PDB file of C-alpha atoms in Angstrom:
ATOM      1  CA  MET A 116      99.503  60.076 -32.104  1.00 55.00           C
ATOM      2  CA  ARG A 117     100.361  60.334 -35.788  1.00 71.00           C
ATOM      3  CA  LEU A 118      98.798  63.188 -37.749  1.00 73.00           C
ATOM      4  CA  PRO A 119      97.843  61.081 -40.834  1.00 77.00           C
ATOM      5  CA  TYR A 120      95.923  58.684 -38.595  1.00 73.00           C
ATOM      6  CA  LEU A 121      94.061  61.549 -36.938  1.00 78.00           C
ATOM      7  CA  VAL A 122      93.266  63.201 -40.291  1.00 82.00           C
ATOM      8  CA  ARG A 123      91.943  59.928 -41.682  1.00 83.00           C
ATOM      9  CA  LYS A 124      89.726  59.411 -38.642  1.00 82.00           C
ATOM     10  CA  VAL A 125      88.371  62.966 -38.857  1.00 84.00           C
ATOM     11  CA  LEU A 126      87.547  62.553 -42.558  1.00 89.00           C
ATOM     12  CA  GLN A 127      85.759  59.290 -41.810  1.00 87.00           C
ATOM     13  CA  LEU A 128      83.849  61.046 -39.032  1.00 87.00           C
ATOM     14  CA  VAL A 129      82.733  63.876 -41.341  1.00 88.00           C
ATOM     15  CA  ALA A 130      81.648  61.459 -44.094  1.00 90.00           C
ATOM     16  CA  LEU A 131      79.675  59.334 -41.640  1.00 89.00           C
ATOM     17  CA  LEU A 132      78.012  62.381 -40.093  1.00 88.00           C
ATOM     18  CA  PHE A 133      76.923  63.595 -43.531  1.00 90.00           C
ATOM     19  CA  ALA A 134      75.499  60.157 -44.367  1.00 91.00           C
ATOM     20  CA  VAL A 135      73.549  60.164 -41.089  1.00 88.00           C
ATOM     21  CA  ILE A 136      72.186  63.661 -41.779  1.00 89.00           C
ATOM     22  CA  VAL A 137      70.994  62.593 -45.246  1.00 89.00           C
ATOM     23  CA  PHE A 138      69.404  59.397 -43.918  1.00 88.00           C
ATOM     24  CA  ASN A 139      67.757  61.232 -41.032  1.00 84.00           C
ATOM     25  CA  PHE A 140      66.304  63.834 -43.401  1.00 85.00           C
ATOM     26  CA  VAL A 141      64.958  61.301 -45.903  1.00 85.00           C
ATOM     27  CA  LEU A 142      63.533  59.012 -43.205  1.00 82.00           C
ATOM     28  CA  PHE A 143      61.107  61.598 -41.865  1.00 77.00           C
ATOM     29  CA  ARG A 144      60.014  62.620 -45.383  1.00 76.00           C
ATOM     30  CA  VAL A 145      59.028  59.097 -46.473  1.00 76.00           C
ATOM     31  CA  LEU A 146      57.048  58.216 -43.343  1.00 71.00           C
ATOM     32  CA  PRO A 147      53.288  57.886 -43.992  1.00 68.00           C
ATOM     33  CA  GLY A 148      50.974  60.646 -42.862  1.00 65.00           C
ATOM     34  CA  ASP A 149      50.938  64.424 -43.088  1.00 66.00           C
ATOM     35  CA  PRO A 150      51.842  66.239 -39.838  1.00 67.00           C
ATOM     36  CA  ILE A 151      50.067  69.388 -40.995  1.00 70.00           C
ATOM     37  CA  ARG A 152      46.801  67.444 -41.140  1.00 66.00           C
ATOM     38  CA  LEU A 153      47.008  67.057 -37.368  1.00 62.00           C
ATOM     39  CA  TYR A 154      45.961  70.682 -37.086  1.00 55.00           C
ATOM     40  CA  ALA A 155      42.937  70.060 -39.273  1.00 56.00           C
ATOM     41  CA  ARG A 156      41.503  67.072 -37.412  1.00 56.00           C
ATOM     42  CA  SER A 157      38.982  69.218 -35.586  1.00 55.00           C
ATOM     43  CA  GLY A 158      37.641  70.464 -38.920  1.00 58.00           C
ATOM     44  CA  ARG A 159      38.249  74.093 -37.993  1.00 68.00           C
ATOM     45  CA  LEU A 160      41.014  74.649 -40.558  1.00 67.00           C
ATOM     46  CA  THR A 161      40.076  75.178 -44.166  1.00 73.00           C
ATOM     47  CA  PRO A 162      42.139  73.638 -46.995  1.00 74.00           C
ATOM     48  CA  ASP A 163      43.557  77.094 -47.762  1.00 79.00           C
ATOM     49  CA  VAL A 164      44.831  77.460 -44.186  1.00 75.00           C
ATOM     50  CA  VAL A 165      46.346  73.971 -44.337  1.00 74.00           C
ATOM     51  CA  ASP A 166      48.190  74.931 -47.536  1.00 77.00           C
ATOM     52  CA  GLN A 167      49.417  78.119 -45.890  1.00 79.00           C
ATOM     53  CA  LEU A 168      50.749  76.164 -42.912  1.00 75.00           C
ATOM     54  CA  ARG A 169      52.509  73.755 -45.254  1.00 77.00           C
ATOM     55  CA  ALA A 170      54.139  76.719 -46.965  1.00 79.00           C
ATOM     56  CA  VAL A 171      55.180  78.247 -43.618  1.00 75.00           C
ATOM     57  CA  PHE A 172      56.960  75.030 -42.621  1.00 73.00           C
ATOM     58  CA  GLY A 173      58.491  74.665 -46.094  1.00 75.00           C
ATOM     59  CA  LEU A 174      56.757  71.374 -46.832  1.00 75.00           C
ATOM     60  CA  ASP A 175      55.455  72.599 -50.180  1.00 78.00           C
ATOM     61  CA  LYS A 176      58.942  72.853 -51.695  1.00 81.00           C
ATOM     62  CA  PRO A 177      60.752  70.094 -53.647  1.00 83.00           C
ATOM     63  CA  LEU A 178      62.677  67.602 -51.537  1.00 82.00           C
ATOM     64  CA  TRP A 179      66.091  68.853 -52.615  1.00 83.00           C
ATOM     65  CA  GLN A 180      65.220  72.421 -51.625  1.00 85.00           C
ATOM     66  CA  GLN A 181      63.958  71.222 -48.253  1.00 84.00           C
ATOM     67  CA  PHE A 182      67.293  69.413 -47.774  1.00 87.00           C
ATOM     68  CA  LEU A 183      69.319  72.543 -48.553  1.00 88.00           C
ATOM     69  CA  ILE A 184      67.183  74.541 -46.122  1.00 85.00           C
ATOM     70  CA  TYR A 185      67.694  71.798 -43.536  1.00 85.00           C
ATOM     71  CA  LEU A 186      71.485  71.841 -43.989  1.00 87.00           C
ATOM     72  CA  ASN A 187      71.584  75.617 -43.741  1.00 86.00           C
ATOM     73  CA  GLY A 188      69.577  75.430 -40.533  1.00 84.00           C
ATOM     74  CA  LEU A 189      71.937  72.832 -39.029  1.00 86.00           C
ATOM     75  CA  VAL A 190      74.942  75.022 -39.796  1.00 84.00           C
ATOM     76  CA  HIS A 191      73.290  77.898 -37.908  1.00 84.00           C
ATOM     77  CA  GLY A 192      72.035  75.720 -35.051  1.00 83.00           C
ATOM     78  CA  ASP A 193      68.431  75.779 -36.266  1.00 84.00           C
ATOM     79  CA  LEU A 194      66.754  72.381 -35.845  1.00 85.00           C
ATOM     80  CA  GLY A 195      63.344  73.543 -37.014  1.00 82.00           C
ATOM     81  CA  PHE A 196      60.122  74.554 -35.323  1.00 81.00           C
ATOM     82  CA  SER A 197      58.015  72.186 -33.255  1.00 82.00           C
ATOM     83  CA  TYR A 198      54.509  71.485 -34.533  1.00 75.00           C
ATOM     84  CA  THR A 199      53.092  70.893 -31.051  1.00 77.00           C
ATOM     85  CA  TYR A 200      55.275  72.888 -28.631  1.00 80.00           C
ATOM     86  CA  ARG A 201      55.161  75.954 -30.910  1.00 78.00           C
ATOM     87  CA  GLN A 202      58.759  76.921 -30.207  1.00 84.00           C
ATOM     88  CA  PRO A 203      62.207  76.256 -31.743  1.00 87.00           C
ATOM     89  CA  VAL A 204      63.291  72.625 -31.506  1.00 88.00           C
ATOM     90  CA  ALA A 205      66.822  73.580 -30.433  1.00 87.00           C
ATOM     91  CA  GLN A 206      65.440  75.351 -27.389  1.00 87.00           C
ATOM     92  CA  ILE A 207      63.308  72.340 -26.415  1.00 87.00           C
ATOM     93  CA  VAL A 208      66.110  69.804 -26.914  1.00 86.00           C
ATOM     94  CA  GLY A 209      68.622  71.958 -25.026  1.00 84.00           C
ATOM     95  CA  ALA A 210      66.443  72.141 -21.921  1.00 80.00           C
ATOM     96  CA  ARG A 211      65.627  68.419 -21.965  1.00 81.00           C
ATOM     97  CA  LEU A 212      69.261  67.453 -22.578  1.00 79.00           C
ATOM     98  CA  VAL A 213      70.353  69.243 -19.405  1.00 76.00           C
ATOM     99  CA  ASN A 214      67.771  67.300 -17.376  1.00 74.00           C
ATOM    100  CA  THR A 215      68.934  64.010 -18.886  1.00 75.00           C
ATOM    101  CA  PHE A 216      72.583  64.683 -18.044  1.00 74.00           C
ATOM    102  CA  VAL A 217      71.622  65.562 -14.464  1.00 71.00           C
ATOM    103  CA  LEU A 218      69.869  62.211 -14.142  1.00 69.00           C
ATOM    104  CA  LEU A 219      72.498  60.033 -15.801  1.00 67.00           C
ATOM    105  CA  THR A 220      75.552  61.694 -14.267  1.00 67.00           C
ATOM    106  CA  ALA A 221      74.215  60.786 -10.842  1.00 60.00           C
ATOM    107  CA  ALA A 222      73.798  57.166 -11.940  1.00 58.00           C
ATOM    108  CA  THR A 223      77.063  56.655 -13.852  1.00 59.00           C
ATOM    109  CA  ILE A 224      79.263  57.409 -10.818  1.00 57.00           C
ATOM    110  CA  ILE A 225      78.459  53.934  -9.452  1.00 54.00           C
ATOM    111  CA  VAL A 226      80.823  52.310 -12.002  1.00 53.00           C
ATOM    112  CA  VAL A 227      83.624  52.737  -9.451  1.00 56.00           C
ATOM    113  CA  LEU A 228      82.109  49.748  -7.629  1.00 57.00           C
ATOM    114  CA  GLY A 229      83.586  47.512 -10.325  1.00 56.00           C
ATOM    115  CA  VAL A 230      87.103  48.707  -9.543  1.00 55.00           C
ATOM    116  CA  TRP A 231      86.506  48.282  -5.827  1.00 59.00           C
ATOM    117  CA  ALA A 232      85.137  44.747  -6.276  1.00 59.00           C
ATOM    118  CA  ALA A 233      88.020  43.671  -8.547  1.00 54.00           C
ATOM    119  CA  SER A 234      90.620  44.869  -6.048  1.00 55.00           C
ATOM    120  CA  ARG A 235      88.958  42.603  -3.434  1.00 60.00           C
ATOM    121  CA  ARG A 236      88.421  39.533  -5.591  1.00 61.00           C
ATOM    122  CA  GLY A 237      87.092  36.575  -3.652  1.00 60.00           C
ATOM    123  CA  SER A 238      85.922  38.612  -0.672  1.00 64.00           C
ATOM    124  CA  LYS A 239      82.335  38.726   0.558  1.00 69.00           C
ATOM    125  CA  ALA A 240      81.983  42.260  -0.774  1.00 64.00           C
ATOM    126  CA  ASP A 241      83.130  41.124  -4.230  1.00 64.00           C
ATOM    127  CA  SER A 242      80.664  38.216  -4.267  1.00 71.00           C
ATOM    128  CA  SER A 243      77.829  40.437  -3.083  1.00 73.00           C
ATOM    129  CA  ILE A 244      78.471  43.054  -5.783  1.00 70.00           C
ATOM    130  CA  VAL A 245      78.733  40.444  -8.550  1.00 72.00           C
ATOM    131  CA  ILE A 246      75.552  38.606  -7.538  1.00 76.00           C
ATOM    132  CA  SER A 247      73.536  41.797  -7.029  1.00 74.00           C
ATOM    133  CA  SER A 248      74.741  43.224 -10.375  1.00 72.00           C
ATOM    134  CA  LEU A 249      73.720  40.044 -12.208  1.00 76.00           C
ATOM    135  CA  VAL A 250      70.288  40.056 -10.576  1.00 78.00           C
ATOM    136  CA  THR A 251      69.559  43.730 -11.198  1.00 73.00           C
ATOM    137  CA  TRP A 252      70.925  43.644 -14.765  1.00 73.00           C
ATOM    138  CA  SER A 253      68.332  40.961 -15.601  1.00 78.00           C
ATOM    139  CA  MET A 254      65.422  43.055 -14.263  1.00 78.00           C
ATOM    140  CA  PRO A 255      63.264  44.954 -16.818  1.00 80.00           C
ATOM    141  CA  THR A 256      63.796  48.691 -16.487  1.00 78.00           C
ATOM    142  CA  PHE A 257      60.135  49.725 -16.541  1.00 80.00           C
ATOM    143  CA  TRP A 258      59.219  46.982 -14.032  1.00 85.00           C
ATOM    144  CA  THR A 259      61.939  48.055 -11.615  1.00 83.00           C
ATOM    145  CA  GLY A 260      60.869  51.690 -11.902  1.00 83.00           C
ATOM    146  CA  MET A 261      57.226  50.861 -11.255  1.00 86.00           C
ATOM    147  CA  LEU A 262      58.139  48.791  -8.182  1.00 87.00           C
ATOM    148  CA  LEU A 263      60.193  51.643  -6.723  1.00 86.00           C
ATOM    149  CA  LEU A 264      57.486  54.143  -7.601  1.00 85.00           C
ATOM    150  CA  PHE A 265      54.854  52.084  -5.797  1.00 85.00           C
ATOM    151  CA  ALA A 266      57.031  51.278  -2.779  1.00 85.00           C
ATOM    152  CA  PHE A 267      58.502  54.717  -1.998  1.00 84.00           C
ATOM    153  CA  GLY A 268      55.934  56.995  -3.585  1.00 78.00           C
ATOM    154  CA  VAL A 269      52.607  55.263  -2.984  1.00 80.00           C
ATOM    155  CA  TRP A 270      53.158  52.890  -0.100  1.00 85.00           C
ATOM    156  CA  PHE A 271      55.589  54.782   2.178  1.00 81.00           C
ATOM    157  CA  HIS A 272      54.959  58.292   0.770  1.00 78.00           C
ATOM    158  CA  VAL A 273      58.565  59.337   1.361  1.00 78.00           C
ATOM    159  CA  LEU A 274      59.676  60.412  -2.127  1.00 80.00           C
ATOM    160  CA  PRO A 275      58.078  62.263  -5.072  1.00 81.00           C
ATOM    161  CA  THR A 276      57.238  60.080  -8.058  1.00 77.00           C
ATOM    162  CA  THR A 277      56.914  62.410 -11.052  1.00 79.00           C
ATOM    163  CA  GLY A 278      58.607  65.403 -12.633  1.00 76.00           C
ATOM    164  CA  ILE A 279      61.808  67.236 -11.754  1.00 75.00           C
ATOM    165  CA  SER A 280      60.368  69.586  -9.113  1.00 74.00           C
ATOM    166  CA  THR A 281      57.218  70.191  -7.097  1.00 76.00           C
ATOM    167  CA  PRO A 282      54.805  72.543  -8.903  1.00 75.00           C
ATOM    168  CA  LEU A 283      53.992  75.806  -7.086  1.00 68.00           C
ATOM    169  CA  ALA A 284      56.236  74.856  -4.162  1.00 71.00           C
ATOM    170  CA  THR A 285      57.557  77.480  -1.763  1.00 72.00           C
ATOM    171  CA  TYR A 286      60.994  77.047  -0.201  1.00 73.00           C
ATOM    172  CA  PRO A 287      62.167  78.348   3.186  1.00 75.00           C
ATOM    173  CA  SER A 288      65.770  78.805   2.022  1.00 76.00           C
ATOM    174  CA  SER A 289      67.849  79.223  -1.125  1.00 75.00           C
ATOM    175  CA  LEU A 290      68.809  75.539  -0.981  1.00 75.00           C
ATOM    176  CA  GLY A 291      65.159  74.512  -1.198  1.00 76.00           C
ATOM    177  CA  PRO A 292      64.975  74.169  -5.006  1.00 76.00           C
ATOM    178  CA  ALA A 293      68.154  72.042  -5.136  1.00 76.00           C
ATOM    179  CA  ILE A 294      66.884  69.783  -2.353  1.00 78.00           C
ATOM    180  CA  ASP A 295      63.549  69.423  -4.155  1.00 78.00           C
ATOM    181  CA  VAL A 296      65.267  68.401  -7.410  1.00 76.00           C
ATOM    182  CA  GLY A 297      67.461  65.994  -5.452  1.00 76.00           C
ATOM    183  CA  ARG A 298      64.425  64.288  -3.929  1.00 79.00           C
ATOM    184  CA  HIS A 299      62.851  63.905  -7.389  1.00 80.00           C
ATOM    185  CA  LEU A 300      66.165  62.527  -8.630  1.00 77.00           C
ATOM    186  CA  VAL A 301      66.361  59.648  -6.150  1.00 80.00           C
ATOM    187  CA  LEU A 302      63.943  57.096  -7.647  1.00 82.00           C
ATOM    188  CA  PRO A 303      64.911  57.387 -11.345  1.00 82.00           C
ATOM    189  CA  THR A 304      68.599  57.356 -10.404  1.00 77.00           C
ATOM    190  CA  ILE A 305      68.203  54.198  -8.324  1.00 78.00           C
ATOM    191  CA  THR A 306      66.337  52.568 -11.217  1.00 80.00           C
ATOM    192  CA  LEU A 307      69.169  53.317 -13.635  1.00 75.00           C
ATOM    193  CA  VAL A 308      71.798  52.178 -11.162  1.00 72.00           C
ATOM    194  CA  LEU A 309      70.018  48.902 -10.460  1.00 74.00           C
ATOM    195  CA  VAL A 310      69.453  47.965 -14.088  1.00 72.00           C
ATOM    196  CA  ASP A 311      71.859  49.656 -16.495  1.00 68.00           C
ATOM    197  CA  ILE A 312      74.945  50.422 -14.452  1.00 66.00           C
ATOM    198  CA  GLY A 313      75.198  46.770 -13.376  1.00 69.00           C
ATOM    199  CA  GLN A 314      76.758  45.850 -16.714  1.00 71.00           C
ATOM    200  CA  PHE A 315      79.524  48.429 -16.270  1.00 70.00           C
ATOM    201  CA  VAL A 316      80.264  47.113 -12.794  1.00 71.00           C
ATOM    202  CA  LEU A 317      80.558  43.560 -14.113  1.00 73.00           C
ATOM    203  CA  ILE A 318      82.651  44.490 -17.163  1.00 73.00           C
ATOM    204  CA  THR A 319      84.978  46.686 -15.122  1.00 72.00           C
ATOM    205  CA  ARG A 320      85.454  43.979 -12.523  1.00 73.00           C
ATOM    206  CA  SER A 321      86.076  41.188 -15.074  1.00 75.00           C
ATOM    207  CA  SER A 322      88.588  43.289 -16.996  1.00 74.00           C
ATOM    208  CA  LEU A 323      90.511  44.314 -13.873  1.00 74.00           C
ATOM    209  CA  VAL A 324      90.521  40.770 -12.499  1.00 74.00           C
ATOM    210  CA  ASP A 325      92.345  39.656 -15.659  1.00 75.00           C
ATOM    211  CA  VAL A 326      94.785  42.570 -15.525  1.00 75.00           C
ATOM    212  CA  LEU A 327      95.582  41.974 -11.851  1.00 73.00           C
ATOM    213  CA  THR A 328      96.948  38.536 -12.777  1.00 74.00           C
ATOM    214  CA  GLU A 329      99.457  39.956 -15.276  1.00 74.00           C
ATOM    215  CA  ASP A 330     103.201  39.830 -14.658  1.00 75.00           C
ATOM    216  CA  PHE A 331     103.644  43.605 -14.503  1.00 75.00           C
ATOM    217  CA  VAL A 332     101.167  43.770 -11.603  1.00 75.00           C
ATOM    218  CA  THR A 333     103.089  41.028  -9.772  1.00 77.00           C
ATOM    219  CA  THR A 334     106.284  42.981 -10.348  1.00 78.00           C
ATOM    220  CA  ALA A 335     104.702  46.165  -8.995  1.00 76.00           C
ATOM    221  CA  LYS A 336     103.600  44.305  -5.856  1.00 76.00           C
ATOM    222  CA  ALA A 337     107.099  42.822  -5.467  1.00 80.00           C
ATOM    223  CA  LYS A 338     108.537  46.340  -5.480  1.00 78.00           C
ATOM    224  CA  GLY A 339     106.479  47.093  -2.370  1.00 79.00           C
ATOM    225  CA  MET A 340     103.864  49.323  -3.963  1.00 77.00           C
ATOM    226  CA  SER A 341     100.621  49.775  -2.043  1.00 76.00           C
ATOM    227  CA  ARG A 342      97.408  48.130  -3.253  1.00 71.00           C
ATOM    228  CA  ARG A 343      95.917  51.517  -4.105  1.00 73.00           C
ATOM    229  CA  ARG A 344      98.869  52.484  -6.292  1.00 77.00           C
ATOM    230  CA  VAL A 345      98.903  49.086  -8.025  1.00 74.00           C
ATOM    231  CA  VAL A 346      95.187  49.158  -8.759  1.00 71.00           C
ATOM    232  CA  TRP A 347      94.699  52.823  -9.715  1.00 71.00           C
ATOM    233  CA  GLY A 348      98.168  53.556 -11.090  1.00 69.00           C
ATOM    234  CA  HIS A 349      98.747  50.424 -13.161  1.00 67.00           C
ATOM    235  CA  ALA A 350      95.790  48.053 -13.420  1.00 70.00           C
ATOM    236  CA  VAL A 351      92.941  50.480 -14.087  1.00 70.00           C
ATOM    237  CA  ARG A 352      94.575  52.068 -17.140  1.00 68.00           C
ATOM    238  CA  ASN A 353      95.265  48.690 -18.731  1.00 71.00           C
ATOM    239  CA  GLY A 354      91.848  47.332 -17.857  1.00 70.00           C
ATOM    240  CA  MET A 355      89.795  50.241 -19.179  1.00 70.00           C
ATOM    241  CA  LEU A 356      89.678  49.195 -22.845  1.00 73.00           C
ATOM    242  CA  PRO A 357      86.552  46.982 -22.508  1.00 73.00           C
ATOM    243  CA  VAL A 358      84.925  49.698 -20.409  1.00 70.00           C
ATOM    244  CA  VAL A 359      85.676  52.318 -23.072  1.00 71.00           C
ATOM    245  CA  THR A 360      84.153  50.056 -25.737  1.00 72.00           C
ATOM    246  CA  THR A 361      81.015  49.466 -23.694  1.00 70.00           C
ATOM    247  CA  THR A 362      80.705  53.158 -22.914  1.00 69.00           C
ATOM    248  CA  ALA A 363      80.911  54.094 -26.594  1.00 69.00           C
ATOM    249  CA  LEU A 364      78.125  51.619 -27.397  1.00 68.00           C
ATOM    250  CA  TYR A 365      76.041  52.705 -24.429  1.00 68.00           C
ATOM    251  CA  VAL A 366      76.395  56.448 -24.853  1.00 67.00           C
ATOM    252  CA  GLY A 367      73.545  56.619 -27.347  1.00 63.00           C
ATOM    253  CA  ILE A 368      71.209  55.245 -24.711  1.00 61.00           C
ATOM    254  CA  VAL A 369      72.676  57.687 -22.196  1.00 61.00           C
ATOM    255  CA  VAL A 370      71.865  60.692 -24.384  1.00 61.00           C
ATOM    256  CA  GLY A 371      68.568  59.071 -25.286  1.00 56.00           C
ATOM    257  CA  GLY A 372      67.773  59.446 -21.662  1.00 51.00           C
ATOM    258  CA  ALA A 373      66.648  55.925 -20.852  1.00 69.00           C
ATOM    259  CA  VAL A 374      63.194  56.307 -22.389  1.00 76.00           C
ATOM    260  CA  GLN A 375      61.546  53.805 -20.059  1.00 78.00           C
ATOM    261  CA  VAL A 376      62.864  55.419 -16.873  1.00 80.00           C
ATOM    262  CA  GLU A 377      61.962  58.953 -17.915  1.00 78.00           C
ATOM    263  CA  THR A 378      58.504  57.823 -19.048  1.00 81.00           C
ATOM    264  CA  VAL A 379      57.736  55.953 -15.809  1.00 83.00           C
ATOM    265  CA  PHE A 380      58.812  58.872 -13.613  1.00 83.00           C
ATOM    266  CA  SER A 381      57.719  61.659 -16.005  1.00 81.00           C
ATOM    267  CA  TRP A 382      61.260  63.017 -15.913  1.00 78.00           C
ATOM    268  CA  PRO A 383      61.452  65.860 -18.479  1.00 80.00           C
ATOM    269  CA  GLY A 384      64.483  64.594 -20.380  1.00 80.00           C
ATOM    270  CA  MET A 385      65.337  63.422 -23.893  1.00 81.00           C
ATOM    271  CA  GLY A 386      63.678  60.042 -23.398  1.00 79.00           C
ATOM    272  CA  GLU A 387      60.306  61.493 -22.460  1.00 80.00           C
ATOM    273  CA  LEU A 388      60.629  64.123 -25.214  1.00 84.00           C
ATOM    274  CA  THR A 389      61.140  61.381 -27.822  1.00 83.00           C
ATOM    275  CA  TYR A 390      58.194  59.411 -26.478  1.00 82.00           C
ATOM    276  CA  GLU A 391      55.898  62.443 -26.583  1.00 83.00           C
ATOM    277  CA  ALA A 392      57.084  63.385 -30.081  1.00 84.00           C
ATOM    278  CA  VAL A 393      56.230  59.890 -31.357  1.00 81.00           C
ATOM    279  CA  LEU A 394      52.717  60.085 -29.911  1.00 81.00           C
ATOM    280  CA  ARG A 395      52.128  63.571 -31.343  1.00 78.00           C
ATOM    281  CA  ARG A 396      53.878  62.957 -34.677  1.00 77.00           C
ATOM    282  CA  ASP A 397      56.015  66.008 -34.073  1.00 80.00           C
ATOM    283  CA  TYR A 398      58.456  65.248 -36.887  1.00 80.00           C
ATOM    284  CA  PRO A 399      60.873  68.188 -36.360  1.00 84.00           C
ATOM    285  CA  VAL A 400      61.383  67.160 -32.713  1.00 86.00           C
ATOM    286  CA  LEU A 401      61.770  63.486 -33.642  1.00 85.00           C
ATOM    287  CA  GLU A 402      64.201  64.391 -36.396  1.00 86.00           C
ATOM    288  CA  ALA A 403      66.313  66.421 -33.977  1.00 88.00           C
ATOM    289  CA  CYS A 404      66.265  63.660 -31.328  1.00 86.00           C
ATOM    290  CA  PHE A 405      67.276  60.934 -33.788  1.00 86.00           C
ATOM    291  CA  LEU A 406      70.029  63.116 -35.219  1.00 87.00           C
ATOM    292  CA  LEU A 407      71.346  63.896 -31.739  1.00 85.00           C
ATOM    293  CA  PHE A 408      71.388  60.213 -30.773  1.00 83.00           C
ATOM    294  CA  ALA A 409      73.194  59.201 -33.971  1.00 84.00           C
ATOM    295  CA  VAL A 410      75.769  62.003 -33.802  1.00 85.00           C
ATOM    296  CA  THR A 411      76.478  61.219 -30.153  1.00 82.00           C
ATOM    297  CA  VAL A 412      77.143  57.537 -30.902  1.00 82.00           C
ATOM    298  CA  ILE A 413      79.399  58.386 -33.846  1.00 85.00           C
ATOM    299  CA  VAL A 414      81.408  60.963 -31.901  1.00 84.00           C
ATOM    300  CA  ALA A 415      81.652  58.621 -28.893  1.00 81.00           C
ATOM    301  CA  ASN A 416      83.117  55.856 -31.067  1.00 82.00           C
ATOM    302  CA  PHE A 417      85.526  58.348 -32.627  1.00 84.00           C
ATOM    303  CA  LEU A 418      86.743  59.425 -29.192  1.00 82.00           C
ATOM    304  CA  ALA A 419      86.963  55.778 -28.105  1.00 79.00           C
ATOM    305  CA  ASP A 420      89.299  55.023 -31.024  1.00 80.00           C
ATOM    306  CA  LEU A 421      91.548  57.886 -29.982  1.00 79.00           C
ATOM    307  CA  LEU A 422      91.390  56.892 -26.334  1.00 77.00           C
ATOM    308  CA  TYR A 423      92.494  53.330 -27.144  1.00 76.00           C
ATOM    309  CA  ARG A 424      95.842  54.664 -28.327  1.00 74.00           C
ATOM    310  CA  VAL A 425      96.258  56.742 -25.169  1.00 73.00           C
ATOM    311  CA  LEU A 426      95.392  53.922 -22.764  1.00 69.00           C
ATOM    312  CA  ASP A 427      97.299  51.178 -24.594  1.00 67.00           C
ATOM    313  CA  PRO A 428     100.260  52.119 -26.854  1.00 60.00           C
ATOM    314  CA  ARG A 429     100.143  48.573 -28.307  1.00 61.00           C
ATOM    315  CA  VAL A 430      96.980  49.481 -30.176  1.00 61.00           C
ATOM    316  CA  LYS A 431      97.918  50.366 -33.740  1.00 57.00           C
ATOM    317  CA  GLU A 432      95.812  51.845 -36.479  1.00 48.00           C
ATOM    318  CA  ALA A 433      94.474  49.379 -39.025  1.00 49.00           C
TER     319      ALA A 433
END
């Protein structure tokens, strides 16, 4: 990979990140309403106390000074202080982000089904995977989650329906907490697999089906290579470009935590945090969530550009 190309991409990344930071800052300063007034709704806070709170949060300063304070905080990892949780936003987001990655890592593994289906094109297994992926991809996420919640949590009573663990539970062994989290993970993971991962299965399969008809694959088969070596050693690398593109576009939703799934199952991840912050008008939390989503998408597209050149040497910089 040429150094000038990499330097140009990094400079573009930095410029775009700065533009997103500026936009994200301005957006939450022009929204209607005063978050400090939320504390005064009960009538227990006097105007003097409201002014003091505004000064504590730095909302009484000119906009340009607030922006400099905001930039300085970002450099030091300070995302502000939550109005409703009463703790640093970075601490809240960090905990929720871990929960979201636990949920979505379990779901994303299913993409390997696309490779398996493409290597068996025309078989009953291939047809079953394609048809089921099309059906589940068309199903609304919240509707699918509510059906699973009712069936396995209310009707059969075999799986927990809310949260990440059972409150006040006692465990007979050290593996108890992990098993409890795993049981809570089942329903939201299945929901994500049924709805969102279906598109990756279909895209992976379609891309590999095209690659498996190329001349270099025929040549590899003529040399006596096994199906596994042909598929995983030659076809997958050449067929991953559409998957990389889709992943870069989808990664924002991944970090966003699939708001509908986390809301239906009360999973304490980034999606539920964003939903709660909207309801409570917790602007520092919302600002941090939006910034995290935007930065993740930008960085994912940057890495996708670099990965294109690794997967396919024919890809040249513009």
